[in-house]
Amino acid sequence: MIAFILRRILIAIPLIFLASVLVFVLVVNAGDPLAGYRERPNSEDIVAQLEKQWNLDKPVHERYWIWVSDAVTGDFGVDTKGAEVAPKVFDALKITLRMVLVAFLVAIILGVAIGVFSALRQYSKFDYGFTFLAFLFFAMPVFWFAVLLKQYGAIELNNWLENPSFSWLAVAIITLLFAGVAAVIAGDDRRRKWIAAGSTAAVSVVVLLLLDGWLADQSFSRWISTVGPETPNFEGSFWAKLGDWVGHLILPTITLAVISFATYSRYQRASMLETLKSDYVRTARAKGISEKRVVFRHAFRTALIPIATLVALDFGVLLGGAIITENIFAWRGMGTMLRSAVLTDIDPNTAMAVLMITAMTVVVFNIIADIVYAYLDPRIRLE
Amino acid sequence: VLVLVKNDKYFGMAAKVDKITVRVTPDPTAAVQALENKEVELIWPQPDADLIAQLENLGDAIEFSVIDQYSYEHFDLNFANPLFQDKAVRRAFALCAPREEIIETLIKPVNAKAAPQDDVFYYPFEQNYKPGNGDLAKQDIAKAKSELEAAGWKLNGEVYEKDGKKLAFKITRRDPQPRRQKTIELTINACKKAGMAITEDTVPSADFGKRLDSGTWDVILFGWIGSPTKLSTKSIFVTNGGQNDGKYSNKEVDALLDEADITIDPAKLPPILNKANELILTDVATIPIFTFSGVGAWVPELKGVAPSPTQAGDLWNASKWSKG
């Protein structure tokens, strides 16, 4: 195992170097960092001085060598305003990770669970229902969904939380909904369906009534927020701060998770269906093993293989690409930084730092995907 | 995030608010929703018709005010082009430019009180604003045509011609800019009726400044940012002035602006600038169109906010704000 990891890292290093060369050439040709200065009158001296300072007069391969010899020591240089790039980018990385991590985990767990159940209850109302939802979420534009979510999930919800109460109609609707879902999950046996529906309904009514009483005693003071990663200069205990973080995290997490979940659930469903039709599963059933064991001890592990690969690569994409979500929720993370470095400020050092961190994340997660793959598939042994 | 804290050692009247936190939200819709969710208590986004509609929908939950800003949109004419050395052509363009229509279509949805601006020094919300363009203030296509014909232009089909030269020119603007695209479209259609063949010319935003400085344009459309200090506009209209890219030159205007430059008594300045404004507008060196609008919105608990057009922004009287 150790040998495998070391070998993969060894191969990854030249790969990252190659990627950095390509990205450097592209970034350097993306624009002129001195464009703003050149437009102003009497700026020839400043332009000449900055050209020397930023090595803009040197040829590309020399500039690359200067950059790379600093980068391997962790010095990503200085941006066009003179601030150090490394601390800036790592702060942005922390913010983006905060936004992305929870969404990522929620999407995986939900996606896999729904995918497996859709496959087990193929062509049932549950399956059709979630297929519809998955395609709906695929097609939905993120900015539109986020705006609606802010309106109803934050503003209206906060308004309701100021005087929370469940009307009898609301209790009835919620109970029916949960009971319905439970009945569909429970399966084909009529008796099991009614038991599931009945018990869920009872539990739901009790929980809602208790919640009604409890909520009336709490003060939420507009807990769910729509902009920023946290309230600026928030002073309070660790738990208060954590509560503040969570309040700010809920909406971006739902936005990001909903779209990833759609992808994962479809892949998991397809992969699970294929596995359930395979010969070894038929053999296991023929041998008399209970359906539950067949599915969860044998088929599930194999069905997870394609998802493992997908999920590992998806993380790199999420990290570098949550630009729209960051813009709507006004979080200043990696996406915002890359966008301003390439479009507005023309800042090669910052752009290189963001792109290289994303590239390294993708490579690392690729290695993790291979390890998980080997664990899941008994035919593969890592040497 | 910028945090401003009350200065306890200030010798004057104490501020009623202890701390002001300034956050940047790039998306205007997000800013309005943050205000609605009471995460922020005052916003001043870039106004457009949708934003104003959003703010109006919030009803009593917030207060907002649309104000004029120290910024106006205008057409500049290039005197280096022989066409515009003919005063009749300049006057005809000023008479056919559909200022009212532009404001009605593009600006009234944002600011219902918008009106054409007729002064290059003073803004409509200032005390010394005095329209100086006389009979050029109202659109009059028939008058434009009769003045052109009196100057020797003959209608050849749809377009006027004189000495073999067509009355055709380009209007240049920044790209992308949807509102200016619409402005030029309206102008082309209106002046077509006055026998002018106008076409649109666009320059990518990053190169616009260079193009303006180079003087390779006929008519150019952009906005000036002004301030209460009036003489910063001198270099736009004085002969060989640094910002005078249309190469306008009028000795009387030069003399007036030089006099204004050394006038210290603020009461004596307005008459001089009003006279200069009259000369500039009747010479049709430039055609001001409308004043830009700004909007500030705040929660009713925050008292004392007065949106301001100055470059200090809405924080200018922060020391007078109080909450609750």
XYZ file of C-alpha atoms in Angstrom:
707
model
C 0.000 0.000 0.000
C 2.748 2.460 0.988
C 4.731 1.596 -2.102
C 1.643 2.221 -4.200
C 1.052 5.637 -2.691
C 4.697 6.640 -3.074
C 4.698 5.554 -6.703
C 1.555 7.528 -7.440
C 2.977 10.628 -5.806
C 6.163 10.211 -7.846
C 4.141 10.146 -11.045
C 2.007 13.044 -9.866
C 4.969 15.411 -9.492
C 5.953 15.698 -13.183
C 2.233 15.836 -13.989
C 1.796 18.887 -11.785
C 4.865 20.500 -13.345
C 3.506 19.963 -16.826
C 0.161 21.381 -15.780
C 1.891 24.402 -14.255
C 3.798 25.109 -17.480
C 0.634 24.977 -19.554
C -1.339 27.093 -17.104
C 1.490 29.628 -16.802
C 1.661 30.182 -20.545
C -2.113 30.633 -20.699
C -2.292 33.006 -17.725
C 0.596 35.138 -18.951
C -1.142 35.590 -22.287
C -4.531 36.244 -20.695
C -3.979 39.965 -20.399
C -1.652 42.827 -19.653
C -1.334 43.613 -15.916
C -0.196 47.123 -16.793
C -3.158 47.934 -19.066
C -4.650 50.389 -16.562
C -1.339 52.189 -16.088
C -0.619 52.493 -19.796
C -3.845 54.404 -20.388
C -2.939 57.211 -18.040
C -0.934 60.190 -19.297
C 2.695 60.615 -18.158
C 2.909 57.079 -16.884
C 5.906 55.863 -18.911
C 8.198 55.912 -15.862
C 5.835 53.931 -13.666
C 5.170 51.464 -16.460
C 8.886 50.903 -17.033
C 9.553 50.494 -13.309
C 6.739 48.010 -12.798
C 7.735 46.068 -15.884
C 11.147 45.537 -14.349
C 9.698 44.716 -10.940
C 7.242 42.178 -12.254
C 9.670 40.707 -14.804
C 7.283 41.485 -17.639
C 10.135 42.313 -20.000
C 11.663 38.851 -19.736
C 10.750 35.975 -22.079
C 8.150 33.432 -20.958
C 10.514 30.596 -20.039
C 12.593 32.876 -17.799
C 9.480 34.163 -16.083
C 8.302 30.599 -15.570
C 11.631 29.607 -14.064
C 11.491 32.544 -11.638
C 7.950 31.625 -10.659
C 8.563 27.921 -10.207
C 11.779 28.322 -8.230
C 9.851 30.461 -5.758
C 6.700 28.355 -5.783
C 8.388 25.117 -4.696
C 9.537 26.882 -1.534
C 5.961 27.999 -0.898
C 6.489 31.577 -2.011
C 3.790 32.334 -4.538
C 5.006 35.850 -5.045
C 3.303 39.173 -4.684
C 0.119 40.337 -6.392
C -0.289 43.533 -8.435
C -1.138 45.540 -5.318
C 1.906 44.355 -3.405
C 0.195 41.931 -1.033
C 1.591 38.435 -0.519
C -0.310 35.898 -2.557
C 0.126 32.782 -0.398
C -1.729 33.961 2.757
C -4.437 35.556 0.607
C -5.074 32.379 -1.361
C -5.031 30.148 1.708
C -7.625 32.351 3.393
C -9.797 32.080 0.306
C -9.218 28.324 0.302
C -10.459 28.045 3.882
C -13.616 29.925 2.976
C -14.310 27.870 -0.111
C -13.650 24.629 1.758
C -16.142 25.678 4.408
C -18.784 26.206 1.777
C -18.026 23.118 -0.214
C -17.219 20.387 2.329
C -20.594 20.035 4.013
C -22.439 20.261 0.695
C -20.137 17.594 -0.708
C -20.751 15.153 2.147
C -24.502 15.736 2.187
C -24.692 15.240 -1.573
C -22.744 11.970 -1.443
C -24.757 10.432 1.416
C -28.111 11.510 0.030
C -27.188 10.699 -3.558
C -25.970 7.199 -2.787
C -28.927 6.415 -0.513
C -31.534 7.661 -2.970
C -29.736 5.977 -5.868
C -29.679 2.601 -4.132
C -33.326 2.802 -3.136
C -34.367 3.934 -6.595
C -32.650 0.885 -8.020
C -34.243 -1.467 -5.497
C -37.689 0.030 -6.116
C -37.248 0.436 -9.823
C -40.240 1.920 -11.659
C -42.081 2.615 -8.419
C -43.550 6.050 -7.611
C -40.504 6.665 -5.416
C -38.203 5.993 -8.365
C -40.161 8.143 -10.795
C -40.481 10.888 -8.230
C -36.756 11.116 -7.589
C -35.882 10.754 -11.272
C -38.092 13.758 -11.916
C -36.445 15.687 -9.090
C -32.962 14.793 -10.327
C -33.648 16.083 -13.829
C -35.355 19.137 -12.391
C -32.266 19.977 -10.347
C -29.945 19.331 -13.293
C -31.856 21.791 -15.432
C -32.265 24.472 -12.824
C -30.061 27.563 -13.112
C -28.100 28.037 -9.902
C -28.598 31.793 -9.620
C -32.369 31.521 -9.959
C -32.607 28.713 -7.436
C -30.369 30.588 -4.989
C -32.470 33.750 -5.201
C -35.687 31.804 -4.562
C -34.026 29.900 -1.741
C -32.987 33.166 -0.131
C -36.494 34.535 -0.447
C -38.366 31.532 0.971
C -35.693 29.614 2.818
C -34.251 32.613 4.593
C -36.415 35.721 4.608
C -39.813 34.059 4.859
C -38.528 31.358 7.187
C -36.934 33.950 9.477
C -40.195 35.891 9.465
C -42.064 32.729 10.414
C -39.535 31.865 13.115
C -40.263 35.141 14.847
C -43.692 33.730 15.739
C -43.443 30.047 14.980
C -46.550 27.932 15.064
C -47.818 24.982 13.066
C -51.390 25.307 11.938
C -53.450 22.083 11.908
C -53.449 22.180 8.131
C -49.653 22.326 8.077
C -49.424 19.423 10.514
C -51.798 17.371 8.369
C -49.909 18.046 5.136
C -46.472 17.324 6.593
C -47.702 14.115 8.236
C -49.277 12.865 5.026
C -46.092 13.632 3.101
C -43.812 11.726 5.456
C -46.257 8.839 5.719
C -46.444 8.628 1.945
C -42.675 8.517 1.532
C -42.353 5.910 4.271
C -44.995 3.740 2.604
C -43.175 3.841 -0.710
C -39.817 3.033 0.870
C -41.339 0.164 2.863
C -41.896 -1.935 -0.227
C -44.468 -4.049 -1.913
C -46.076 -5.851 0.965
C -49.405 -4.177 1.806
C -49.175 -4.871 5.509
C -45.645 -3.469 5.727
C -46.739 -0.393 3.844
C -49.587 0.373 6.245
C -47.451 -0.270 9.331
C -44.749 2.040 7.983
C -47.217 4.756 7.018
C -49.121 4.530 10.295
C -46.072 4.640 12.562
C -44.481 7.485 10.590
C -47.709 9.470 10.797
C -47.948 9.010 14.561
C -44.309 9.936 15.127
C -44.616 12.945 12.851
C -47.678 14.346 14.639
C -46.054 13.966 18.054
C -42.787 15.528 16.899
C -44.545 18.483 15.291
C -46.589 19.184 18.413
C -43.508 19.019 20.621
C -41.614 21.229 18.167
C -44.423 23.747 18.247
C -44.102 24.056 22.025
C -40.298 24.170 21.979
C -40.006 26.711 19.159
C -42.313 29.126 20.941
C -39.782 29.365 23.785
C -36.742 29.957 21.564
C -35.499 33.175 20.073
C -33.926 32.765 16.656
C -33.266 36.424 15.774
C -33.081 35.866 12.028
C -30.712 32.946 12.202
C -30.572 32.008 8.528
C -28.430 34.491 6.629
C -28.159 35.224 2.951
C -24.786 36.910 2.493
C -21.257 36.292 3.719
C -19.597 33.354 5.507
C -20.202 34.845 8.971
C -21.413 37.980 10.728
C -18.510 40.465 10.704
C -16.920 41.074 14.119
C -19.229 38.632 15.800
C -18.357 38.301 19.435
C -19.666 35.383 21.411
C -18.931 31.963 22.819
C -17.626 29.166 20.646
C -21.137 27.706 20.355
C -22.610 31.069 19.429
C -19.994 31.478 16.718
C -20.634 27.953 15.480
C -24.349 28.724 15.361
C -23.592 31.843 13.349
C -21.435 29.846 10.917
C -24.172 27.236 10.475
C -26.800 29.911 9.880
C -24.686 31.361 7.095
C -23.819 27.937 5.700
C -27.285 26.451 5.280
C -28.352 28.153 2.062
C -25.100 27.755 0.062
C -24.905 24.135 1.195
C -28.430 23.388 -0.013
C -27.712 25.138 -3.321
C -24.520 23.206 -4.007
C -25.717 19.873 -2.587
C -28.921 19.790 -4.578
C -27.131 19.801 -7.925
C -24.396 17.326 -6.977
C -27.008 15.056 -5.378
C -28.883 14.834 -8.663
C -25.731 13.617 -10.449
C -24.712 11.096 -7.797
C -28.181 9.599 -7.400
C -28.486 8.930 -11.133
C -25.045 7.326 -11.355
C -25.656 5.234 -8.259
C -29.023 4.055 -9.526
C -27.604 3.006 -12.897
C -24.612 1.290 -11.359
C -26.777 -0.495 -8.764
C -29.225 -1.747 -11.392
C -26.376 -3.164 -13.426
C -24.875 -4.895 -10.412
C -28.213 -6.391 -9.372
C -28.534 -8.022 -12.785
C -25.088 -9.601 -12.706
C -24.413 -13.322 -12.425
C -22.837 -13.423 -8.992
C -25.845 -11.707 -7.424
C -28.127 -14.245 -9.090
C -25.942 -16.988 -7.694
C -26.099 -15.514 -4.219
C -29.892 -15.351 -4.395
C -30.033 -18.890 -5.721
C -27.923 -20.024 -2.817
C -30.676 -18.745 -0.530
C -29.025 -15.692 1.005
C -31.579 -13.154 2.266
C -32.296 -10.243 -0.065
C -31.040 -7.757 2.489
C -27.645 -9.480 2.706
C -27.391 -9.874 -1.041
C -27.974 -6.191 -1.585
C -25.962 -4.646 1.209
C -23.120 -7.092 1.668
C -22.478 -8.027 -1.942
C -24.051 -5.776 -4.542
C -23.644 -2.428 -2.791
C -19.850 -2.540 -2.574
C -19.464 -3.238 -6.260
C -22.042 -0.624 -7.177
C -20.058 2.021 -5.306
C -17.031 1.729 -7.606
C -18.031 4.158 -10.379
C -19.306 6.632 -7.817
C -15.982 6.575 -5.952
C -14.136 7.662 -9.069
C -16.730 10.300 -9.899
C -16.873 11.758 -6.415
C -13.105 12.044 -6.107
C -12.785 14.003 -9.332
C -15.866 16.074 -8.546
C -14.227 17.534 -5.467
C -11.582 19.278 -7.518
C -14.290 20.708 -9.748
C -16.335 21.938 -6.783
C -13.303 23.623 -5.267
C -12.418 25.673 -8.292
C -15.836 26.221 -9.725
C -18.299 27.509 -7.142
C -17.928 30.969 -8.701
C -21.619 31.651 -9.244
C -22.629 30.453 -5.797
C -19.868 32.543 -4.244
C -21.036 35.603 -6.160
C -24.666 35.233 -5.145
C -23.944 34.603 -1.487
C -21.096 37.140 -1.438
C -18.473 34.721 -0.077
C -14.982 35.768 -1.115
C -13.445 32.399 -1.881
C -11.261 30.798 -4.552
C -13.786 31.304 -7.328
C -14.098 35.049 -6.702
C -10.319 35.362 -6.429
C -9.694 33.576 -9.701
C -12.363 35.575 -11.485
C -10.946 38.929 -10.405
C -7.357 37.800 -11.080
C -8.157 36.831 -14.646
C -10.881 39.296 -15.653
C -10.587 42.496 -13.635
C -7.165 42.891 -12.031
C -5.063 40.813 -14.468
C -2.928 39.358 -11.739
C -0.775 36.434 -12.965
C 0.616 35.436 -9.561
C -2.770 35.093 -7.895
C -4.250 33.260 -10.880
C -1.315 30.813 -10.892
C -1.635 30.172 -7.148
C -5.378 29.439 -7.364
C -4.992 27.212 -10.414
C -2.067 25.269 -8.974
C -3.900 24.612 -5.711
C -6.885 23.323 -7.648
C -4.610 21.163 -9.819
C -2.885 19.675 -6.789
C -6.253 18.969 -5.142
C -7.427 17.108 -8.228
C -4.248 15.014 -8.319
C -4.425 14.180 -4.610
C -8.059 13.182 -4.862
C -7.254 11.056 -7.887
C -4.836 9.084 -5.734
C -7.475 8.776 -3.015
C -9.952 7.551 -5.628
C -7.526 4.829 -6.674
C -7.077 3.684 -3.087
C -10.823 3.591 -2.447
C -11.268 1.760 -5.732
C -8.844 -0.922 -4.683
C -10.598 -1.316 -1.347
C -14.013 -1.683 -2.969
C -13.107 -3.993 -5.819
C -11.572 -7.259 -4.602
C -10.223 -8.019 -8.054
C -7.800 -5.148 -7.807
C -4.803 -5.334 -5.552
C -2.494 -2.391 -5.068
C 1.110 -3.389 -5.525
C -14.992 44.207 5.468
C -14.334 47.698 6.781
C -15.218 48.633 10.332
C -15.571 52.276 11.375
C -15.548 52.952 15.105
C -16.738 56.039 16.964
C -13.912 58.346 17.991
C -14.373 58.961 21.736
C -11.852 61.772 21.777
C -13.613 63.867 19.128
C -14.060 67.427 20.338
C -17.330 68.107 18.544
C -20.795 66.591 18.809
C -20.615 62.902 19.655
C -21.918 60.368 17.164
C -24.894 58.285 18.227
C -23.775 55.097 16.527
C -20.767 53.224 17.957
C -19.696 51.089 15.046
C -20.382 50.931 11.316
C -19.420 47.816 9.356
C -19.091 48.160 5.594
C -19.461 44.983 3.509
C -19.123 44.550 -0.231
C -21.819 42.524 -1.973
C -21.152 42.266 -5.702
C -24.669 41.247 -6.720
C -27.369 43.980 -6.360
C -30.174 41.416 -5.932
C -28.238 39.798 -3.101
C -27.868 43.231 -1.489
C -31.616 43.848 -1.553
C -32.335 40.413 -0.103
C -29.741 40.953 2.613
C -31.498 44.227 3.492
C -34.852 42.447 3.577
C -33.378 39.766 5.823
C -32.067 42.550 8.085
C -28.480 41.334 7.758
C -27.500 44.822 6.658
C -29.248 48.056 7.492
C -28.280 50.314 4.589
C -27.401 49.560 0.999
C -26.498 51.705 -1.974
C -26.420 49.574 -5.102
C -26.290 50.612 -8.765
C -29.867 51.390 -9.750
C -31.779 49.840 -12.618
C -35.489 49.366 -13.295
C -35.609 45.842 -11.806
C -33.869 46.922 -8.622
C -36.255 49.822 -8.079
C -39.198 47.480 -8.643
C -37.717 45.066 -6.073
C -37.352 47.873 -3.542
C -40.885 49.080 -4.173
C -42.220 45.568 -3.588
C -40.728 45.557 -0.114
C -43.243 48.261 0.792
C -43.050 49.442 4.376
C -40.284 47.068 5.336
C -37.675 49.496 4.039
C -37.248 53.113 3.041
C -35.441 54.114 -0.102
C -34.733 57.214 -2.078
C -33.659 57.698 -5.679
C -31.420 60.719 -6.110
C -29.557 62.443 -8.904
C -25.822 61.982 -8.919
C -22.912 64.187 -9.905
C -22.689 62.470 -13.243
C -24.276 63.121 -16.629
C -24.514 61.355 -19.974
C -23.768 63.346 -23.130
C -22.924 63.393 -26.843
C -19.626 65.135 -27.724
C -19.084 66.474 -31.242
C -15.683 66.396 -32.933
C -14.738 69.763 -34.457
C -11.908 68.157 -36.412
C -14.557 66.599 -38.661
C -15.414 69.089 -41.479
C -19.102 68.105 -41.151
C -19.268 69.532 -37.646
C -17.496 72.720 -38.599
C -20.810 73.682 -40.174
C -22.921 75.188 -37.381
C -26.164 74.260 -39.149
C -25.226 70.572 -38.972
C -24.422 70.805 -35.269
C -27.661 72.599 -34.516
C -29.604 70.105 -36.645
C -28.148 67.191 -34.646
C -29.019 68.911 -31.363
C -32.562 69.480 -32.672
C -33.133 65.894 -33.792
C -31.508 64.121 -30.800
C -34.476 62.484 -28.979
C -33.483 63.432 -25.408
C -37.012 63.220 -24.011
C -37.595 59.854 -25.655
C -34.319 58.471 -24.315
C -35.208 59.574 -20.806
C -38.782 58.295 -21.095
C -37.713 54.838 -22.257
C -34.511 54.255 -20.340
C -34.383 56.483 -17.283
C -37.960 57.125 -16.105
C -38.408 53.476 -14.946
C -35.593 54.111 -12.485
C -36.196 57.754 -11.610
C -39.713 59.000 -12.315
C -38.593 62.599 -11.921
C -35.836 62.470 -14.558
C -35.609 65.373 -17.003
C -33.079 66.444 -19.660
C -29.977 68.214 -18.349
C -29.263 71.590 -19.964
C -26.188 72.768 -18.062
C -22.642 71.425 -18.331
C -21.378 72.971 -15.094
C -24.290 72.861 -12.675
C -26.520 69.842 -12.063
C -30.338 70.031 -11.896
C -30.325 69.546 -8.113
C -27.950 72.465 -7.597
C -29.071 75.997 -6.814
C -27.271 77.636 -9.726
C -28.528 75.312 -12.438
C -29.533 77.379 -15.465
C -30.492 75.832 -18.825
C -28.373 77.416 -21.537
C -29.367 75.816 -24.787
C -32.285 78.104 -25.647
C -34.228 76.882 -28.633
C -32.172 73.683 -28.860
C -33.792 72.314 -25.682
C -36.781 70.740 -27.377
C -36.580 68.150 -30.147
C -37.786 69.738 -33.418
C -37.129 67.704 -36.542
C -38.929 70.097 -38.881
C -36.762 72.959 -37.646
C -33.627 70.828 -38.085
C -34.545 70.159 -41.690
C -35.378 73.780 -42.482
C -32.076 75.003 -40.963
C -30.112 72.457 -42.984
C -31.838 73.491 -46.183
C -31.209 77.146 -45.437
C -27.490 76.299 -45.158
C -27.434 74.736 -48.586
C -28.058 71.062 -47.884
C -30.290 69.292 -50.412
C -32.296 66.153 -49.749
C -31.076 63.306 -52.005
C -33.439 60.416 -51.370
C -33.409 59.955 -47.597
C -30.150 61.727 -46.781
C -29.033 65.340 -47.072
C -26.166 66.169 -49.422
C -24.039 69.275 -50.035
C -21.177 69.669 -52.498
C -21.199 65.920 -53.057
C -20.823 65.111 -49.351
C -23.504 63.099 -47.551
C -24.701 64.029 -44.072
C -23.422 60.778 -42.576
C -21.395 60.119 -39.430
C -20.829 57.609 -36.645
C -21.681 57.655 -32.961
C -19.086 55.820 -30.864
C -19.761 54.108 -27.536
C -18.292 51.650 -25.058
C -19.015 47.979 -25.514
C -20.784 46.191 -23.837
C -23.347 48.690 -22.590
C -26.998 47.848 -23.313
C -28.431 51.202 -22.204
C -26.132 53.169 -24.526
C -26.865 50.760 -27.348
C -30.541 51.600 -26.931
C -29.753 55.326 -26.684
C -27.911 55.289 -30.009
C -30.650 53.200 -31.618
C -33.275 55.785 -30.638
C -31.041 58.614 -31.893
C -30.393 56.935 -35.261
C -34.116 56.437 -35.817
C -35.034 59.983 -34.844
C -32.311 61.684 -36.895
C -33.099 59.514 -39.919
C -36.304 61.542 -40.139
C -34.129 64.667 -40.275
C -32.188 63.284 -43.221
C -29.060 62.119 -41.382
C -27.447 58.734 -41.998
C -25.972 57.790 -38.635
C -24.295 54.469 -37.837
C -23.102 53.002 -34.552
C -19.446 52.366 -33.736
C -18.384 50.369 -30.677
C -15.088 50.179 -28.789
C -14.261 47.495 -26.193
C -14.444 48.997 -22.718
C -10.738 48.570 -22.005
C -9.743 50.562 -25.114
C -12.364 53.304 -24.821
C -10.158 55.852 -23.073
C -7.453 55.573 -25.701
C -9.957 55.995 -28.502
C -11.473 59.074 -26.881
C -8.020 60.657 -26.478
C -7.006 59.898 -30.052
C -9.884 61.928 -31.515
C -10.749 59.305 -34.166
C -14.504 59.622 -33.751
C -17.338 61.820 -35.066
C -19.773 61.857 -32.169
C -19.028 60.036 -28.943
C -21.396 58.979 -26.136
C -20.207 58.647 -22.536
C -20.669 60.060 -19.038
C -18.774 62.701 -17.078
C -18.336 62.489 -13.317
C -18.580 65.893 -11.655
C -18.313 67.407 -8.226
C -19.152 70.584 -6.336
C -15.799 72.026 -7.464
C -16.758 73.390 -10.841
C -13.435 74.349 -12.354
C -12.402 70.750 -12.764
C -14.545 70.883 -15.905
C -12.481 73.731 -17.383
C -10.110 71.406 -19.237
C -13.053 69.917 -21.145
C -14.040 73.203 -22.838
C -10.970 75.421 -22.966
C -8.933 75.548 -26.219
C -6.361 72.708 -26.222
C -7.630 71.620 -22.814
C -6.431 68.190 -21.577
C -9.939 66.737 -21.636
C -11.054 68.636 -24.755
C -10.853 65.712 -27.186
C -13.376 67.222 -29.616
C -11.048 70.178 -30.139
C -13.733 72.768 -29.380
C -12.420 76.310 -29.378
C -14.151 79.580 -28.508
C -12.134 82.599 -27.389
C -15.025 84.038 -25.383
C -15.420 80.770 -23.458
C -11.665 80.659 -22.832
C -11.764 84.195 -21.423
C -14.749 83.411 -19.193
C -13.181 80.207 -17.856
C -9.880 81.952 -17.146
C -11.816 84.594 -15.238
C -13.740 81.914 -13.329
C -10.452 80.215 -12.451
C -9.305 83.207 -10.428
C -12.681 84.139 -8.938
C -12.548 83.530 -5.195
C -15.923 84.942 -4.205
C -18.408 82.053 -4.550
C -21.289 84.462 -5.210
C -19.534 85.812 -8.320
C -18.906 82.395 -9.911
C -22.410 81.296 -11.049
C -23.060 84.187 -13.491
C -19.707 83.563 -15.202
C -20.272 79.829 -15.530
C -23.878 80.310 -16.647
C -22.670 82.595 -19.459
C -19.962 80.109 -20.471
C -22.546 77.306 -20.394
C -24.837 79.280 -22.729
C -22.022 79.777 -25.237
C -20.938 76.137 -25.075
C -24.447 74.794 -25.587
C -25.458 77.216 -28.340
C -22.190 76.377 -30.143
C -23.241 72.738 -29.689
C -19.821 71.621 -28.483
C -21.656 68.955 -26.490
C -25.242 67.803 -25.954
C -25.926 66.802 -22.340
C -28.726 64.237 -22.109
C -29.575 63.149 -18.569
C -28.256 63.046 -15.023
C -27.384 59.638 -13.606
C -29.441 58.327 -10.722
C -28.313 56.703 -7.533
C -30.343 54.867 -4.940
C -29.988 54.313 -1.221
C -32.219 51.968 0.792
C -32.321 51.442 4.539
C -34.377 49.890 7.338
C -36.838 52.276 9.074
C -35.048 51.794 12.441
C -32.011 53.618 11.060
C -32.669 57.328 11.275
C -30.832 60.232 9.740
C -29.759 58.682 6.440
C -29.752 61.194 3.592
C -28.450 59.779 0.294
C -25.999 62.199 -1.236
C -24.663 62.670 -4.756
C -21.205 63.707 -3.605
C -18.207 61.429 -3.848
C -18.387 60.850 -0.085
C -21.306 58.528 -0.723
C -23.998 57.711 1.796
C -21.589 57.747 4.745
C -21.233 61.528 4.557
C -23.458 62.203 7.576
C -22.834 58.964 9.438
C -22.177 60.953 12.607
C -25.841 62.015 12.611
C -27.297 58.523 12.290
C -29.138 56.861 15.149
C -30.822 53.523 15.506
C -34.133 52.570 17.056
